[in-house]
């Protein structure tokens, strides 16, 4: 599974899509999609997944873009994104590409 596919799975789950739909859209085995979701707290119905994700983002546990676990350094400002790449990707998506 590529990083891009992981991000897509997460996005689709947050939009309330089922495993089957995601698997067929991304052309991945259903079991791969399911186990990825299990490992990353993306199980349950869409709204619940979205809510859990929101809480994790607010607590600074995961990257707002890709959902990767964030490592925090004591004494430093809390991060929201795991990398510059994710920050840019997120704002591109959420600003309709405008800068
Ligand atoms: Zn990230």
PDB file of C-alpha atoms and ligand atoms in Angstrom:
ATOM      1  CA  UNK A   1       0.000   0.000   0.000  1.00  0.00           C
ATOM      2  CA  UNK A   2       1.328   3.446  -0.915  1.00  0.00           C
ATOM      3  CA  UNK A   3       1.160   6.530   1.308  1.00  0.00           C
ATOM      4  CA  UNK A   4      -1.286   8.005  -1.163  1.00  0.00           C
ATOM      5  CA  UNK A   5      -3.593   5.024  -0.834  1.00  0.00           C
ATOM      6  CA  UNK A   6      -3.453   5.280   2.939  1.00  0.00           C
ATOM      7  CA  UNK A   7      -4.474   8.924   2.812  1.00  0.00           C
ATOM      8  CA  UNK A   8      -7.283   8.059   0.424  1.00  0.00           C
ATOM      9  CA  UNK A   9      -8.570   5.265   2.651  1.00  0.00           C
ATOM     10  CA  UNK A  10      -8.635   7.648   5.595  1.00  0.00           C
ATOM     11  CA  UNK A  11     -10.426  10.361   3.634  1.00  0.00           C
ATOM     12  CA  UNK A  12     -12.995   7.949   2.266  1.00  0.00           C
ATOM     13  CA  UNK A  13     -13.660   6.475   5.696  1.00  0.00           C
ATOM     14  CA  UNK A  14     -14.157   9.959   7.120  1.00  0.00           C
ATOM     15  CA  UNK A  15     -16.673  10.593   4.353  1.00  0.00           C
ATOM     16  CA  UNK A  16     -18.583   7.552   5.518  1.00  0.00           C
ATOM     17  CA  UNK A  17     -17.608   5.093   2.765  1.00  0.00           C
ATOM     18  CA  UNK A  18     -17.678   1.364   3.457  1.00  0.00           C
ATOM     19  CA  UNK A  19     -14.669  -0.962   3.209  1.00  0.00           C
ATOM     20  CA  UNK A  20     -15.994  -2.662   0.082  1.00  0.00           C
ATOM     21  CA  UNK A  21     -16.454   0.603  -1.744  1.00  0.00           C
ATOM     22  CA  UNK A  22     -12.982   1.806  -0.769  1.00  0.00           C
ATOM     23  CA  UNK A  23     -11.371  -1.501  -1.749  1.00  0.00           C
ATOM     24  CA  UNK A  24     -12.978  -1.478  -5.194  1.00  0.00           C
ATOM     25  CA  UNK A  25     -12.258   2.214  -5.780  1.00  0.00           C
ATOM     26  CA  UNK A  26      -8.579   1.933  -4.882  1.00  0.00           C
ATOM     27  CA  UNK A  27      -8.248  -1.585  -6.327  1.00  0.00           C
ATOM     28  CA  UNK A  28      -6.961  -3.036  -3.068  1.00  0.00           C
ATOM     29  CA  UNK A  29      -7.863  -6.314  -1.362  1.00  0.00           C
ATOM     30  CA  UNK A  30     -10.739  -5.890   1.071  1.00  0.00           C
ATOM     31  CA  UNK A  31      -8.687  -7.470   3.851  1.00  0.00           C
ATOM     32  CA  UNK A  32      -5.920  -4.881   3.353  1.00  0.00           C
ATOM     33  CA  UNK A  33      -8.381  -2.002   3.665  1.00  0.00           C
ATOM     34  CA  UNK A  34     -10.010  -3.559   6.724  1.00  0.00           C
ATOM     35  CA  UNK A  35      -6.795  -4.247   8.584  1.00  0.00           C
ATOM     36  CA  UNK A  36      -5.433  -0.778   7.812  1.00  0.00           C
ATOM     37  CA  UNK A  37      -8.618   0.782   9.203  1.00  0.00           C
ATOM     38  CA  UNK A  38      -8.450  -1.401  12.297  1.00  0.00           C
ATOM     39  CA  UNK A  39      -4.872  -0.399  13.031  1.00  0.00           C
ATOM     40  CA  UNK A  40      -5.614   3.284  12.542  1.00  0.00           C
ATOM     41  CA  UNK A  41      -8.827   3.781  14.461  1.00  0.00           C
ATOM     42  CA  UNK A  42     -10.971   4.000  11.348  1.00  0.00           C
ATOM     43  CA  UNK A  43     -13.498   1.369  12.333  1.00  0.00           C
ATOM     44  CA  UNK A  44     -17.204   1.953  12.823  1.00  0.00           C
ATOM     45  CA  UNK A  45     -19.691   4.115  10.962  1.00  0.00           C
ATOM     46  CA  UNK A  46     -18.565   7.268   9.176  1.00  0.00           C
ATOM     47  CA  UNK A  47     -19.706   9.892  11.699  1.00  0.00           C
ATOM     48  CA  UNK A  48     -18.074   7.992  14.569  1.00  0.00           C
ATOM     49  CA  UNK A  49     -14.851   7.641  12.612  1.00  0.00           C
ATOM     50  CA  UNK A  50     -14.934  11.354  11.800  1.00  0.00           C
ATOM     51  CA  UNK A  51     -15.562  12.278  15.422  1.00  0.00           C
ATOM     52  CA  UNK A  52     -12.741  10.091  16.701  1.00  0.00           C
ATOM     53  CA  UNK A  53     -10.468  11.563  14.087  1.00  0.00           C
ATOM     54  CA  UNK A  54     -11.406  15.108  15.093  1.00  0.00           C
ATOM     55  CA  UNK A  55     -10.651  14.402  18.725  1.00  0.00           C
ATOM     56  CA  UNK A  56      -7.287  12.903  17.809  1.00  0.00           C
ATOM     57  CA  UNK A  57      -6.431  15.920  15.662  1.00  0.00           C
ATOM     58  CA  UNK A  58      -7.453  18.337  18.407  1.00  0.00           C
ATOM     59  CA  UNK A  59      -5.356  16.509  20.949  1.00  0.00           C
ATOM     60  CA  UNK A  60      -2.459  16.668  18.528  1.00  0.00           C
ATOM     61  CA  UNK A  61      -2.193  12.895  18.385  1.00  0.00           C
ATOM     62  CA  UNK A  62      -2.319  12.557  14.626  1.00  0.00           C
ATOM     63  CA  UNK A  63      -1.422  14.527  11.508  1.00  0.00           C
ATOM     64  CA  UNK A  64      -4.384  16.532  10.260  1.00  0.00           C
ATOM     65  CA  UNK A  65      -3.690  15.501   6.685  1.00  0.00           C
ATOM     66  CA  UNK A  66      -2.599  11.890   6.640  1.00  0.00           C
ATOM     67  CA  UNK A  67      -3.498  10.702  10.133  1.00  0.00           C
ATOM     68  CA  UNK A  68       0.016   9.567  10.967  1.00  0.00           C
ATOM     69  CA  UNK A  69       0.820   9.541  14.678  1.00  0.00           C
ATOM     70  CA  UNK A  70       2.722  12.685  15.657  1.00  0.00           C
ATOM     71  CA  UNK A  71       5.778  12.701  17.842  1.00  0.00           C
ATOM     72  CA  UNK A  72       5.989  15.700  20.101  1.00  0.00           C
ATOM     73  CA  UNK A  73       9.159  17.162  21.444  1.00  0.00           C
ATOM     74  CA  UNK A  74       8.892  18.453  24.989  1.00  0.00           C
ATOM     75  CA  UNK A  75       9.147  22.236  25.187  1.00  0.00           C
ATOM     76  CA  UNK A  76       8.364  22.707  21.513  1.00  0.00           C
ATOM     77  CA  UNK A  77       5.161  23.972  19.956  1.00  0.00           C
ATOM     78  CA  UNK A  78       2.672  21.204  19.297  1.00  0.00           C
ATOM     79  CA  UNK A  79       2.557  20.113  15.705  1.00  0.00           C
ATOM     80  CA  UNK A  80      -0.595  19.676  13.664  1.00  0.00           C
ATOM     81  CA  UNK A  81       1.002  18.085  10.603  1.00  0.00           C
ATOM     82  CA  UNK A  82       3.688  15.428  10.415  1.00  0.00           C
ATOM     83  CA  UNK A  83       5.561  17.243   7.641  1.00  0.00           C
ATOM     84  CA  UNK A  84       5.646  20.328   5.439  1.00  0.00           C
ATOM     85  CA  UNK A  85       4.380  18.197   2.604  1.00  0.00           C
ATOM     86  CA  UNK A  86       1.247  17.310   4.555  1.00  0.00           C
ATOM     87  CA  UNK A  87       0.691  20.904   5.595  1.00  0.00           C
ATOM     88  CA  UNK A  88       0.814  22.057   1.972  1.00  0.00           C
ATOM     89  CA  UNK A  89      -1.321  19.172   0.750  1.00  0.00           C
ATOM     90  CA  UNK A  90      -3.930  19.939   3.392  1.00  0.00           C
ATOM     91  CA  UNK A  91      -4.151  23.628   2.620  1.00  0.00           C
ATOM     92  CA  UNK A  92      -4.193  22.981  -1.117  1.00  0.00           C
ATOM     93  CA  UNK A  93      -7.205  20.780  -0.633  1.00  0.00           C
ATOM     94  CA  UNK A  94      -8.965  23.047   1.801  1.00  0.00           C
ATOM     95  CA  UNK A  95      -8.327  26.283  -0.004  1.00  0.00           C
ATOM     96  CA  UNK A  96      -9.314  24.995  -3.400  1.00  0.00           C
ATOM     97  CA  UNK A  97      -5.710  25.351  -4.535  1.00  0.00           C
ATOM     98  CA  UNK A  98      -5.531  29.096  -3.873  1.00  0.00           C
ATOM     99  CA  UNK A  99      -2.620  30.519  -1.946  1.00  0.00           C
TER     100      UNK A  99
HETATM  101 ZN1  LIG B   1       0.998  13.813   7.609  1.00  0.00          ZN
END
